[in-house]
Amino acid sequence: MIEMTIARIAEIVGGELADITAEEAASTRVTGSVEFDSRAIGPGGLFLALPGARSDGHDFAAGAVAAGAAVVLAARPVGVPAIVVRPEPGAADAASGALEFDTDGSGAAVLAALAKLAAAVAAELVAGGLTIIGVTGSSGKTSTKDLLAAVLDPLGQVIAPPGSFNNELGHPWTVLRATPDTDYLILEMSARHPGNIAALAAIAPPQIAVVLNVGTAHLGEFGSREAIANTKAELPQAVPAGGVVILNVDDTAVAAMAGKTAARVVRVSREPGSEVDVWAGPVTLDELARPRFTLHAGGDRIDVALAVHGDHQVGNALCAAAVALQCGAGLDQVATALASAGPVSRHRMQVAGRADGVTVINDAYNANPDSMRAGLKALAWMARRGGGESAGEVGGKRRSWAVLGEMAELGEDAITEHDAIGRFAVRLDVSRLIVVGTGRTMNAMHHGAVMEGSWGSESTMVDDADAALALLQAELQPGDVVLVKASNSVGLGALADALLAAAGPAADGDAVR
């Protein structure tokens, strides 16, 4: 964060000083980072006192100051220097899911203050030359954010959120990582309700916006795909006339957003077209489902070999390339950066090999119908193309395992969508399906697989991740390929980590691919 006195921060957020005099607040500067985990606080930092599942951040305020925090942003006095922002009636509802355990509005009050601080800092940095890039979409936001960071890195200093910091807490927290030395600030923007993206964009208005797709993630919250599209459109609507909006026009709902922004529109597609600005030539995949294609832009072209896995990454890479080109990168710079931009965020299409030849695709951070199909397609491709002589090879291909958990927040469509994924796995000729969980949705996935043509033990239901791991450890053979995927709440990321640890990593150069 830019350096700022405690008094100035209190003025910005409308807070009261507690356990610190006005003179001390005027002379003491916050010089470190803003943190909501007291274990991460450093000298000169600002600690956010937020409620959590097991404890309240207010209880850790004294420890944060002892660790070096200059001040605490809190909803009540905490016995150490603090800026206090009082909860308002009904404030707990404003957290919109970012703070599940905010029962008294204290968390919402601190979040509102954090947003005000981030907005002030963003405005100052933009005036100094910072470029803000916002990314939204039903799937692929985090992967695209990582690709964006890679392609912009040769152009200047980049700040991007770690993992999926894309809500009312993670968004302003990421904004406050920027400093006067930051050239590009990349922000993910997610939503659970209409208006969420507009609120995030108001904190740090983007000069460049990227819309990837409109799918069915959070369908249970929105009720319809049209409502999701309207909410995603809040991002291009927030870009001023002098800005740029990058649209993946292979998605018709995204293409329609061109008429909803005052900004200049850049269209990307997997196919050429009269209105398409950046597009990919014929796409091929290598044995690990890494895409290869020719990138076309402005009459120029260059061959691109991605380091990330899955055909679905082509659209993400095109959007990242379009942003970099708008920021002044050349095609050669973009191609070089994409070639070295492997998976960064944990549990998102991370492909790793074990010493016994088993390949694990760890995509366990999140899941919706679109991303689930993309992961299954990558699994099927690797099984077909990544063969070789191994005990796991059957009929000219490697055995494939899909270990799938629940896709959350699909509402009334949950049963239908889980049934469809079970059927899709069978149509792709996945060798074994392990359905993790025994609720109605997972019963639907298993039933769908059976009805589509699975028999015997090809589709197996297990109670939990431990049971799935035990089954895999008992039956995996050298050369098998395993996809682990579910919504993050299912906790299958730990299963994938344990699966890799069980046989040790492959030799250098093959462990993470």
Short mmCIF file of C-alpha atoms in Angstrom, two decimals:
data_model
loop_
_atom_site.label_atom_id
_atom_site.label_comp_id
_atom_site.label_asym_id
_atom_site.label_seq_id
_atom_site.Cartn_x
_atom_site.Cartn_y
_atom_site.Cartn_z
CA MET A 1 0.00 0.00 0.00
CA ILE A 2 1.11 3.59 -0.43
CA GLU A 3 2.36 5.09 2.81
CA MET A 4 -0.30 6.99 4.71
CA THR A 5 -0.75 8.41 8.20
CA ILE A 6 -3.20 6.79 10.56
CA ALA A 7 -5.06 10.10 10.72
CA ARG A 8 -5.48 10.16 6.96
CA ILE A 9 -6.76 6.58 6.90
CA ALA A 10 -9.26 7.40 9.66
CA GLU A 11 -10.46 10.39 7.63
CA ILE A 12 -10.90 8.29 4.48
CA VAL A 13 -12.88 5.51 6.17
CA GLY A 14 -14.85 7.78 8.51
CA GLY A 15 -13.50 6.06 11.59
CA GLU A 16 -12.84 7.11 15.19
CA LEU A 17 -9.45 6.88 16.85
CA ALA A 18 -9.19 4.58 19.88
CA ASP A 19 -6.21 4.09 22.20
CA ILE A 20 -4.16 6.55 20.17
CA THR A 21 -4.05 10.35 20.36
CA ALA A 22 -4.77 12.62 17.41
CA GLU A 23 -1.17 13.80 17.51
CA GLU A 24 0.17 10.24 17.40
CA ALA A 25 -2.21 9.38 14.55
CA ALA A 26 -1.03 12.40 12.57
CA SER A 27 2.63 11.49 12.96
CA THR A 28 2.46 7.67 12.64
CA ARG A 29 2.43 6.22 9.14
CA VAL A 30 1.23 2.86 7.89
CA THR A 31 4.19 1.67 5.83
CA GLY A 32 3.54 -2.07 5.62
CA SER A 33 0.89 -4.30 4.13
CA VAL A 34 -2.79 -4.63 4.98
CA GLU A 35 -3.56 -8.07 6.42
CA PHE A 36 -6.57 -9.92 7.80
CA ASP A 37 -4.40 -12.75 9.19
CA SER A 38 -2.46 -11.64 12.27
CA ARG A 39 0.24 -14.19 11.46
CA ALA A 40 1.03 -12.32 8.23
CA ILE A 41 1.30 -8.86 9.73
CA GLY A 42 4.65 -7.09 9.57
CA PRO A 43 6.21 -3.86 10.78
CA GLY A 44 4.11 -0.82 9.97
CA GLY A 45 1.17 -2.87 8.75
CA LEU A 46 -2.58 -2.39 9.04
CA PHE A 47 -4.51 -5.27 10.63
CA LEU A 48 -8.15 -5.91 9.73
CA ALA A 49 -10.22 -7.27 12.62
CA LEU A 50 -12.74 -9.55 10.91
CA PRO A 51 -14.98 -12.34 12.24
CA GLY A 52 -14.09 -15.90 11.24
CA ALA A 53 -15.40 -19.43 11.58
CA ARG A 54 -13.52 -20.20 14.79
CA SER A 55 -12.47 -16.83 16.15
CA ASP A 56 -12.92 -13.08 15.90
CA GLY A 57 -10.08 -10.97 14.53
CA HIS A 58 -10.70 -8.45 17.29
CA ASP A 59 -9.27 -11.01 19.72
CA PHE A 60 -5.97 -10.99 17.81
CA ALA A 61 -5.58 -7.22 17.58
CA ALA A 62 -3.13 -6.93 20.48
CA GLY A 63 -0.99 -9.71 19.04
CA ALA A 64 -0.96 -8.00 15.64
CA VAL A 65 0.26 -4.74 17.17
CA ALA A 66 2.87 -6.64 19.14
CA ALA A 67 4.03 -8.15 15.83
CA GLY A 68 4.52 -4.69 14.37
CA ALA A 69 1.14 -3.47 13.12
CA ALA A 70 0.88 0.31 13.28
CA VAL A 71 -2.88 0.26 13.77
CA VAL A 72 -5.96 -1.96 13.68
CA LEU A 73 -9.09 -1.35 11.62
CA ALA A 74 -11.87 -2.61 13.87
CA ALA A 75 -15.56 -2.36 14.69
CA ARG A 76 -14.93 -1.69 18.39
CA PRO A 77 -12.04 -0.59 20.65
CA VAL A 78 -9.51 -3.38 21.13
CA GLY A 79 -7.12 -1.97 23.72
CA VAL A 80 -4.42 -1.07 21.20
CA PRO A 81 -4.20 1.72 18.60
CA ALA A 82 -7.23 1.35 16.35
CA ILE A 83 -9.46 3.06 13.83
CA VAL A 84 -12.99 2.11 14.84
CA VAL A 85 -15.84 1.96 12.33
CA ARG A 86 -19.18 1.31 13.99
CA PRO A 87 -21.61 -1.28 12.51
CA GLU A 88 -24.87 0.09 11.15
CA PRO A 89 -28.26 -1.62 11.48
CA GLY A 90 -28.59 -4.34 8.87
CA ALA A 91 -24.92 -4.08 7.93
CA ALA A 92 -24.38 -7.83 8.25
CA ASP A 93 -26.45 -8.38 5.11
CA ALA A 94 -24.09 -6.20 3.08
CA ALA A 95 -21.24 -8.71 3.27
CA SER A 96 -22.95 -10.76 0.53
CA GLY A 97 -21.24 -14.01 1.43
CA ALA A 98 -17.71 -12.65 1.85
CA LEU A 99 -17.99 -13.06 5.63
CA GLU A 100 -20.19 -16.02 6.39
CA PHE A 101 -19.79 -15.61 10.13
CA ASP A 102 -20.57 -11.91 10.42
CA THR A 103 -23.54 -12.04 12.77
CA ASP A 104 -23.46 -8.53 14.24
CA GLY A 105 -22.40 -6.41 11.29
CA SER A 106 -18.87 -5.83 12.60
CA GLY A 107 -17.32 -7.55 9.61
CA ALA A 108 -19.49 -5.61 7.17
CA ALA A 109 -18.42 -2.36 8.82
CA VAL A 110 -14.74 -3.22 8.47
CA LEU A 111 -15.26 -4.36 4.85
CA ALA A 112 -17.01 -1.09 3.98
CA ALA A 113 -14.11 0.84 5.47
CA LEU A 114 -11.63 -1.31 3.60
CA ALA A 115 -13.45 -0.57 0.34
CA LYS A 116 -13.26 3.17 0.99
CA LEU A 117 -9.53 2.95 1.69
CA ALA A 118 -8.90 0.85 -1.43
CA ALA A 119 -10.89 3.30 -3.56
CA ALA A 120 -8.84 6.24 -2.33
CA VAL A 121 -5.56 4.43 -2.92
CA ALA A 122 -6.64 3.24 -6.39
CA ALA A 123 -7.62 6.77 -7.43
CA GLU A 124 -4.25 8.15 -6.34
CA LEU A 125 -2.31 5.40 -8.11
CA VAL A 126 -4.30 5.70 -11.35
CA ALA A 127 -3.56 9.43 -11.36
CA GLY A 128 0.10 8.42 -11.16
CA GLY A 129 -0.11 6.09 -14.16
CA LEU A 130 -1.42 2.76 -12.84
CA THR A 131 -3.44 0.64 -15.30
CA ILE A 132 -6.22 -1.46 -13.75
CA ILE A 133 -7.43 -4.59 -15.55
CA GLY A 134 -10.63 -6.30 -14.41
CA VAL A 135 -11.51 -9.91 -15.30
CA THR A 136 -14.83 -11.68 -14.94
CA GLY A 137 -16.53 -14.79 -16.26
CA SER A 138 -18.33 -17.84 -14.95
CA SER A 139 -15.17 -19.91 -15.28
CA GLY A 140 -11.52 -19.35 -16.11
CA LYS A 141 -11.01 -16.10 -14.16
CA THR A 142 -8.10 -17.34 -12.09
CA SER A 143 -6.36 -19.08 -14.99
CA THR A 144 -6.73 -15.94 -17.11
CA LYS A 145 -5.49 -13.76 -14.26
CA ASP A 146 -2.33 -15.89 -14.09
CA LEU A 147 -1.83 -15.66 -17.86
CA LEU A 148 -2.35 -11.90 -17.73
CA ALA A 149 0.30 -11.55 -15.05
CA ALA A 150 2.72 -13.48 -17.26
CA VAL A 151 2.14 -11.50 -20.45
CA LEU A 152 2.24 -8.12 -18.68
CA ASP A 153 5.33 -8.87 -16.61
CA PRO A 154 7.78 -7.88 -19.40
CA LEU A 155 6.04 -4.49 -19.60
CA GLY A 156 6.33 -3.45 -15.96
CA GLN A 157 5.57 -4.33 -12.35
CA VAL A 158 2.39 -6.37 -11.99
CA ILE A 159 0.19 -7.00 -8.95
CA ALA A 160 -2.34 -9.83 -9.22
CA PRO A 161 -4.36 -11.59 -6.53
CA PRO A 162 -3.07 -14.88 -5.18
CA GLY A 163 -5.58 -17.66 -5.85
CA SER A 164 -9.16 -16.46 -6.18
CA PHE A 165 -9.22 -13.26 -4.16
CA ASN A 166 -12.22 -11.84 -5.98
CA ASN A 167 -14.92 -10.84 -3.51
CA GLU A 168 -15.65 -7.96 -1.12
CA LEU A 169 -12.60 -8.86 0.97
CA GLY A 170 -10.08 -10.20 -1.54
CA HIS A 171 -10.74 -7.46 -4.11
CA PRO A 172 -9.88 -4.39 -2.00
CA TRP A 173 -7.12 -6.36 -0.24
CA THR A 174 -5.52 -6.91 -3.65
CA VAL A 175 -5.92 -3.24 -4.59
CA LEU A 176 -4.01 -2.32 -1.44
CA ARG A 177 -1.04 -4.49 -2.50
CA ALA A 178 -0.31 -1.92 -5.21
CA THR A 179 2.32 0.76 -4.66
CA PRO A 180 3.55 3.77 -6.66
CA ASP A 181 5.91 1.35 -8.43
CA THR A 182 3.05 -0.81 -9.72
CA ASP A 183 2.33 -0.47 -13.43
CA TYR A 184 -0.50 -3.01 -13.82
CA LEU A 185 -3.08 -4.12 -11.28
CA ILE A 186 -5.06 -7.23 -12.25
CA LEU A 187 -8.33 -7.81 -10.43
CA GLU A 188 -10.68 -10.81 -10.53
CA MET A 189 -14.34 -10.00 -10.06
CA SER A 190 -16.88 -12.59 -9.00
CA ALA A 191 -20.51 -12.27 -8.00
CA ARG A 192 -23.18 -14.06 -6.05
CA HIS A 193 -25.86 -11.44 -6.57
CA PRO A 194 -26.68 -8.71 -9.10
CA GLY A 195 -24.76 -5.56 -8.31
CA ASN A 196 -21.72 -7.33 -6.84
CA ILE A 197 -19.44 -6.69 -9.82
CA ALA A 198 -20.60 -3.08 -10.14
CA ALA A 199 -19.71 -2.55 -6.48
CA LEU A 200 -16.25 -4.07 -6.93
CA ALA A 201 -15.62 -2.05 -10.10
CA ALA A 202 -16.56 1.14 -8.23
CA ILE A 203 -13.71 0.50 -5.78
CA ALA A 204 -11.08 0.38 -8.51
CA PRO A 205 -12.58 1.35 -11.88
CA PRO A 206 -10.79 -0.63 -14.60
CA GLN A 207 -9.37 0.96 -17.73
CA ILE A 208 -9.36 -2.49 -19.36
CA ALA A 209 -12.03 -5.15 -18.77
CA VAL A 210 -12.11 -8.79 -19.84
CA VAL A 211 -15.28 -10.91 -20.02
CA LEU A 212 -14.58 -14.59 -20.62
CA ASN A 213 -17.91 -16.39 -20.64
CA VAL A 214 -21.37 -16.69 -19.16
CA GLY A 215 -22.02 -20.13 -17.75
CA THR A 216 -24.08 -21.69 -15.01
CA ALA A 217 -21.81 -21.19 -12.00
CA HIS A 218 -23.90 -19.82 -9.08
CA LEU A 219 -27.08 -20.55 -11.02
CA GLY A 220 -28.79 -21.26 -7.72
CA GLU A 221 -28.03 -17.73 -6.56
CA PHE A 222 -29.07 -15.96 -9.78
CA GLY A 223 -31.94 -18.10 -11.01
CA SER A 224 -31.18 -17.85 -14.73
CA ARG A 225 -28.31 -17.58 -17.19
CA GLU A 226 -29.73 -14.24 -18.34
CA ALA A 227 -29.39 -12.86 -14.82
CA ILE A 228 -25.79 -14.08 -14.72
CA ALA A 229 -25.09 -12.38 -18.07
CA ASN A 230 -26.58 -9.10 -16.83
CA THR A 231 -24.36 -9.24 -13.76
CA LYS A 232 -21.20 -10.02 -15.76
CA ALA A 233 -22.08 -7.07 -18.02
CA GLU A 234 -21.65 -4.78 -15.03
CA LEU A 235 -17.90 -4.92 -15.66
CA PRO A 236 -17.85 -3.58 -19.25
CA GLN A 237 -20.48 -1.03 -18.21
CA ALA A 238 -18.01 0.28 -15.61
CA VAL A 239 -15.25 0.99 -18.15
CA PRO A 240 -15.12 4.65 -19.26
CA ALA A 241 -15.25 5.74 -22.89
CA GLY A 242 -11.47 6.01 -23.02
CA GLY A 243 -11.01 2.42 -21.89
CA VAL A 244 -11.02 -0.96 -23.62
CA VAL A 245 -13.30 -3.98 -23.21
CA ILE A 246 -12.04 -7.40 -24.32
CA LEU A 247 -14.89 -9.77 -25.18
CA ASN A 248 -14.70 -13.47 -25.94
CA VAL A 249 -17.28 -13.44 -28.72
CA ASP A 250 -17.35 -17.23 -29.00
CA ASP A 251 -19.87 -16.89 -26.18
CA THR A 252 -22.96 -15.20 -27.63
CA ALA A 253 -23.97 -13.75 -24.27
CA VAL A 254 -20.55 -12.11 -23.99
CA ALA A 255 -20.65 -10.88 -27.59
CA ALA A 256 -23.92 -9.08 -26.83
CA MET A 257 -22.13 -6.98 -24.20
CA ALA A 258 -20.51 -4.92 -26.97
CA GLY A 259 -23.67 -2.85 -27.01
CA LYS A 260 -23.56 -2.24 -23.25
CA THR A 261 -20.31 -0.30 -22.94
CA ALA A 262 -19.11 3.13 -23.93
CA ALA A 263 -15.54 1.81 -24.19
CA ARG A 264 -13.76 0.59 -27.30
CA VAL A 265 -14.43 -3.11 -27.85
CA VAL A 266 -11.79 -5.68 -28.83
CA ARG A 267 -13.26 -9.02 -29.87
CA VAL A 268 -11.39 -12.32 -29.55
CA SER A 269 -12.39 -15.67 -31.01
CA ARG A 270 -11.13 -19.08 -31.95
CA GLU A 271 -12.27 -18.31 -35.49
CA PRO A 272 -11.61 -15.40 -37.89
CA GLY A 273 -14.45 -13.01 -38.59
CA SER A 274 -15.17 -9.59 -40.01
CA GLU A 275 -15.42 -8.04 -36.54
CA VAL A 276 -12.87 -10.25 -34.76
CA ASP A 277 -9.65 -8.49 -33.73
CA VAL A 278 -7.62 -11.31 -32.15
CA TRP A 279 -8.09 -14.93 -33.10
CA ALA A 280 -6.49 -18.36 -33.06
CA GLY A 281 -5.62 -20.49 -36.07
CA PRO A 282 -6.32 -24.22 -35.99
CA VAL A 283 -5.82 -25.52 -32.46
CA THR A 284 -3.98 -28.74 -31.73
CA LEU A 285 -3.15 -30.35 -28.39
CA ASP A 286 0.02 -32.16 -27.35
CA GLU A 287 0.04 -35.36 -25.30
CA LEU A 288 -0.64 -33.40 -22.09
CA ALA A 289 -3.50 -31.40 -23.66
CA ARG A 290 -1.41 -28.23 -23.98
CA PRO A 291 -2.81 -26.13 -26.85
CA ARG A 292 -0.83 -25.06 -29.92
CA PHE A 293 -2.19 -22.48 -32.37
CA THR A 294 -1.33 -19.46 -34.49
CA LEU A 295 -2.18 -16.14 -32.87
CA HIS A 296 -3.54 -13.53 -35.32
CA ALA A 297 -3.81 -9.82 -34.51
CA GLY A 298 -3.90 -6.75 -36.72
CA GLY A 299 -2.75 -8.58 -39.83
CA ASP A 300 0.23 -10.14 -38.02
CA ARG A 301 0.54 -13.65 -36.68
CA ILE A 302 2.82 -15.83 -34.61
CA ASP A 303 2.83 -19.46 -33.47
CA VAL A 304 1.95 -20.00 -29.80
CA ALA A 305 2.55 -23.03 -27.60
CA LEU A 306 0.78 -22.78 -24.24
CA ALA A 307 2.21 -24.26 -21.06
CA VAL A 308 -1.23 -24.69 -19.46
CA HIS A 309 -3.45 -27.70 -19.97
CA GLY A 310 -6.82 -28.04 -21.68
CA ASP A 311 -8.45 -26.87 -24.89
CA HIS A 312 -10.53 -24.41 -22.85
CA GLN A 313 -7.35 -22.43 -22.12
CA VAL A 314 -7.28 -21.12 -25.71
CA GLY A 315 -9.97 -18.51 -25.02
CA ASN A 316 -8.24 -17.50 -21.78
CA ALA A 317 -4.91 -17.08 -23.62
CA LEU A 318 -6.52 -15.04 -26.41
CA CYS A 319 -8.00 -12.63 -23.88
CA ALA A 320 -4.67 -12.30 -22.07
CA ALA A 321 -2.91 -11.69 -25.39
CA ALA A 322 -5.44 -9.03 -26.37
CA VAL A 323 -4.84 -7.17 -23.10
CA ALA A 324 -1.06 -7.30 -23.51
CA LEU A 325 -1.31 -6.00 -27.08
CA GLN A 326 -3.45 -3.09 -25.88
CA CYS A 327 -0.76 -2.32 -23.30
CA GLY A 328 1.97 -2.14 -25.93
CA ALA A 329 3.39 -5.66 -26.07
CA GLY A 330 4.50 -7.15 -29.37
CA LEU A 331 3.28 -10.50 -30.66
CA ASP A 332 6.70 -12.05 -30.04
CA GLN A 333 6.64 -10.91 -26.41
CA VAL A 334 3.15 -12.36 -25.97
CA ALA A 335 4.09 -15.72 -27.52
CA THR A 336 7.22 -16.00 -25.38
CA ALA A 337 5.36 -15.17 -22.18
CA LEU A 338 2.52 -17.60 -22.90
CA ALA A 339 4.99 -20.38 -23.63
CA SER A 340 6.41 -20.13 -20.12
CA ALA A 341 3.20 -19.34 -18.23
CA GLY A 342 2.37 -22.63 -16.54
CA PRO A 343 -0.26 -23.15 -13.83
CA VAL A 344 0.37 -20.79 -10.92
CA SER A 345 -2.64 -20.95 -8.60
CA ARG A 346 -2.90 -24.16 -6.61
CA HIS A 347 -5.41 -26.87 -7.48
CA ARG A 348 -6.26 -25.43 -10.91
CA MET A 349 -5.39 -27.73 -13.81
CA GLN A 350 -2.06 -28.63 -12.24
CA VAL A 351 -0.66 -31.69 -13.98
CA ALA A 352 1.97 -33.71 -12.15
CA GLY A 353 3.56 -37.09 -12.66
CA ARG A 354 4.39 -39.68 -10.00
CA ALA A 355 7.47 -41.87 -9.95
CA ASP A 356 5.35 -44.88 -10.94
CA GLY A 357 4.05 -43.17 -14.09
CA VAL A 358 0.65 -42.14 -12.73
CA THR A 359 -0.38 -38.64 -13.88
CA VAL A 360 -2.56 -36.52 -11.59
CA ILE A 361 -4.65 -33.60 -12.87
CA ASN A 362 -5.41 -31.50 -9.81
CA ASP A 363 -8.31 -29.19 -10.67
CA ALA A 364 -9.98 -29.40 -7.28
CA TYR A 365 -10.33 -25.74 -6.39
CA ASN A 366 -13.67 -25.14 -8.05
CA ALA A 367 -16.23 -26.73 -10.34
CA ASN A 368 -19.25 -25.85 -12.42
CA PRO A 369 -20.75 -27.71 -15.39
CA ASP A 370 -18.59 -25.92 -17.95
CA SER A 371 -15.30 -26.34 -16.13
CA MET A 372 -16.17 -29.95 -15.24
CA ARG A 373 -16.64 -30.79 -18.91
CA ALA A 374 -13.38 -29.02 -19.76
CA GLY A 375 -11.50 -31.05 -17.15
CA LEU A 376 -13.00 -34.33 -18.34
CA LYS A 377 -12.08 -33.52 -21.94
CA ALA A 378 -8.47 -32.89 -20.88
CA LEU A 379 -8.43 -36.18 -18.96
CA ALA A 380 -9.75 -38.12 -21.95
CA TRP A 381 -7.22 -36.50 -24.28
CA MET A 382 -4.25 -37.27 -22.03
CA ALA A 383 -5.37 -40.88 -21.70
CA ARG A 384 -5.61 -41.23 -25.49
CA ARG A 385 -2.48 -39.29 -26.47
CA GLY A 386 -0.12 -39.62 -23.54
CA GLY A 387 0.28 -43.37 -23.74
CA GLY A 388 3.33 -45.53 -23.93
CA GLU A 389 4.17 -48.94 -22.64
CA SER A 390 2.70 -49.24 -19.15
CA ALA A 391 0.66 -51.60 -17.05
CA GLY A 392 -2.15 -49.04 -17.10
CA GLU A 393 -2.42 -48.98 -20.89
CA VAL A 394 -5.56 -50.64 -22.22
CA GLY A 395 -6.44 -50.94 -25.90
CA GLY A 396 -3.81 -48.42 -26.99
CA LYS A 397 -4.61 -45.82 -24.32
CA ARG A 398 -3.95 -45.20 -20.66
CA ARG A 399 -6.61 -45.88 -18.07
CA SER A 400 -8.41 -42.72 -16.99
CA TRP A 401 -9.94 -42.01 -13.58
CA ALA A 402 -12.35 -39.15 -12.84
CA VAL A 403 -12.66 -38.43 -9.12
CA LEU A 404 -15.53 -35.97 -8.95
CA GLY A 405 -17.26 -34.18 -6.11
CA GLU A 406 -20.24 -31.88 -5.92
CA MET A 407 -20.67 -28.76 -8.03
CA ALA A 408 -22.11 -26.29 -5.53
CA GLU A 409 -24.64 -23.48 -5.95
CA LEU A 410 -26.53 -24.82 -8.97
CA GLY A 411 -29.96 -24.43 -7.36
CA GLU A 412 -32.88 -26.23 -8.97
CA ASP A 413 -30.66 -27.46 -11.82
CA ALA A 414 -28.25 -29.31 -9.51
CA ILE A 415 -29.73 -32.78 -10.06
CA THR A 416 -29.94 -32.39 -13.84
CA GLU A 417 -26.42 -30.98 -14.14
CA HIS A 418 -24.83 -33.70 -12.02
CA ASP A 419 -26.68 -36.37 -13.97
CA ALA A 420 -25.36 -34.83 -17.20
CA ILE A 421 -21.76 -34.89 -15.96
CA GLY A 422 -22.02 -38.59 -15.12
CA ARG A 423 -23.31 -39.27 -18.64
CA PHE A 424 -20.60 -37.05 -20.17
CA ALA A 425 -17.84 -39.03 -18.45
CA VAL A 426 -19.18 -42.23 -19.99
CA ARG A 427 -19.46 -40.66 -23.46
CA LEU A 428 -15.79 -39.66 -23.21
CA ASP A 429 -14.95 -43.28 -22.41
CA VAL A 430 -13.45 -42.47 -19.02
CA SER A 431 -12.30 -45.79 -17.58
CA ARG A 432 -13.37 -45.27 -13.98
CA LEU A 433 -15.62 -42.70 -12.31
CA ILE A 434 -15.38 -42.22 -8.54
CA VAL A 435 -18.31 -40.18 -7.25
CA VAL A 436 -17.38 -38.62 -3.90
CA GLY A 437 -20.37 -38.07 -1.63
CA THR A 438 -23.74 -39.71 -1.13
CA GLY A 439 -26.22 -36.85 -1.33
CA ARG A 440 -28.90 -36.40 -3.98
CA THR A 441 -26.64 -34.61 -6.42
CA MET A 442 -23.92 -37.24 -6.29
CA ASN A 443 -26.50 -40.00 -6.56
CA ALA A 444 -27.64 -38.23 -9.74
CA MET A 445 -24.09 -38.21 -11.14
CA HIS A 446 -23.63 -41.91 -10.45
CA HIS A 447 -27.10 -42.74 -11.78
CA GLY A 448 -26.43 -40.73 -14.95
CA ALA A 449 -23.23 -42.69 -15.60
CA VAL A 450 -24.98 -46.01 -15.06
CA MET A 451 -27.91 -45.09 -17.29
CA GLU A 452 -25.57 -43.87 -20.04
CA GLY A 453 -23.88 -47.22 -20.25
CA SER A 454 -21.52 -47.73 -17.32
CA TRP A 455 -21.65 -51.13 -15.67
CA GLY A 456 -20.00 -53.11 -12.92
CA SER A 457 -17.56 -50.99 -10.95
CA GLU A 458 -16.86 -48.43 -13.67
CA SER A 459 -18.82 -45.86 -11.65
CA THR A 460 -18.34 -46.15 -7.90
CA MET A 461 -19.82 -44.04 -5.11
CA VAL A 462 -17.79 -43.45 -1.96
CA ASP A 463 -18.69 -41.57 1.20
CA ASP A 464 -15.84 -39.08 1.30
CA ALA A 465 -12.36 -38.10 0.13
CA ASP A 466 -10.66 -40.58 2.47
CA ALA A 467 -12.61 -43.46 0.95
CA ALA A 468 -11.78 -42.23 -2.56
CA LEU A 469 -8.08 -42.06 -1.70
CA ALA A 470 -8.13 -45.57 -0.26
CA LEU A 471 -9.76 -46.92 -3.42
CA LEU A 472 -7.24 -45.17 -5.64
CA GLN A 473 -4.27 -46.35 -3.61
CA ALA A 474 -5.53 -49.92 -3.86
CA GLU A 475 -6.30 -49.96 -7.58
CA LEU A 476 -4.14 -47.42 -9.43
CA GLN A 477 -1.64 -48.88 -11.86
CA PRO A 478 1.46 -47.35 -13.46
CA GLY A 479 0.49 -45.15 -16.40
CA ASP A 480 -3.01 -44.28 -15.15
CA VAL A 481 -4.29 -40.69 -15.46
CA VAL A 482 -6.40 -39.24 -12.63
CA LEU A 483 -8.55 -36.09 -12.66
CA VAL A 484 -9.58 -34.72 -9.26
CA LYS A 485 -12.27 -32.05 -9.47
CA ALA A 486 -15.06 -30.58 -7.34
CA SER A 487 -16.17 -27.35 -5.75
CA ASN A 488 -13.65 -26.16 -3.19
CA SER A 489 -15.99 -26.86 -0.27
CA VAL A 490 -15.70 -30.61 -0.94
CA GLY A 491 -12.01 -30.53 -0.05
CA LEU A 492 -10.66 -32.77 -2.81
CA GLY A 493 -7.50 -30.67 -3.14
CA ALA A 494 -6.06 -32.48 -0.12
CA LEU A 495 -6.91 -35.80 -1.78
CA ALA A 496 -4.94 -34.82 -4.89
CA ASP A 497 -1.99 -33.70 -2.78
CA ALA A 498 -2.04 -36.98 -0.86
CA LEU A 499 -2.31 -38.95 -4.07
CA LEU A 500 0.85 -37.30 -5.40
CA ALA A 501 2.72 -37.77 -2.13
CA ALA A 502 1.82 -41.46 -1.98
CA ALA A 503 4.29 -42.56 -4.68
CA GLY A 504 6.65 -39.58 -4.69
CA PRO A 505 7.29 -37.16 -7.55
CA ALA A 506 8.56 -38.17 -10.95
CA ALA A 507 12.11 -37.49 -12.04
CA ASP A 508 13.22 -33.90 -12.51
CA GLY A 509 11.55 -32.36 -15.53
CA ASP A 510 8.54 -34.64 -15.32
CA ALA A 511 7.17 -33.89 -11.86
CA VAL A 512 5.09 -30.86 -12.80
CA ARG A 513 4.15 -30.52 -16.43
#
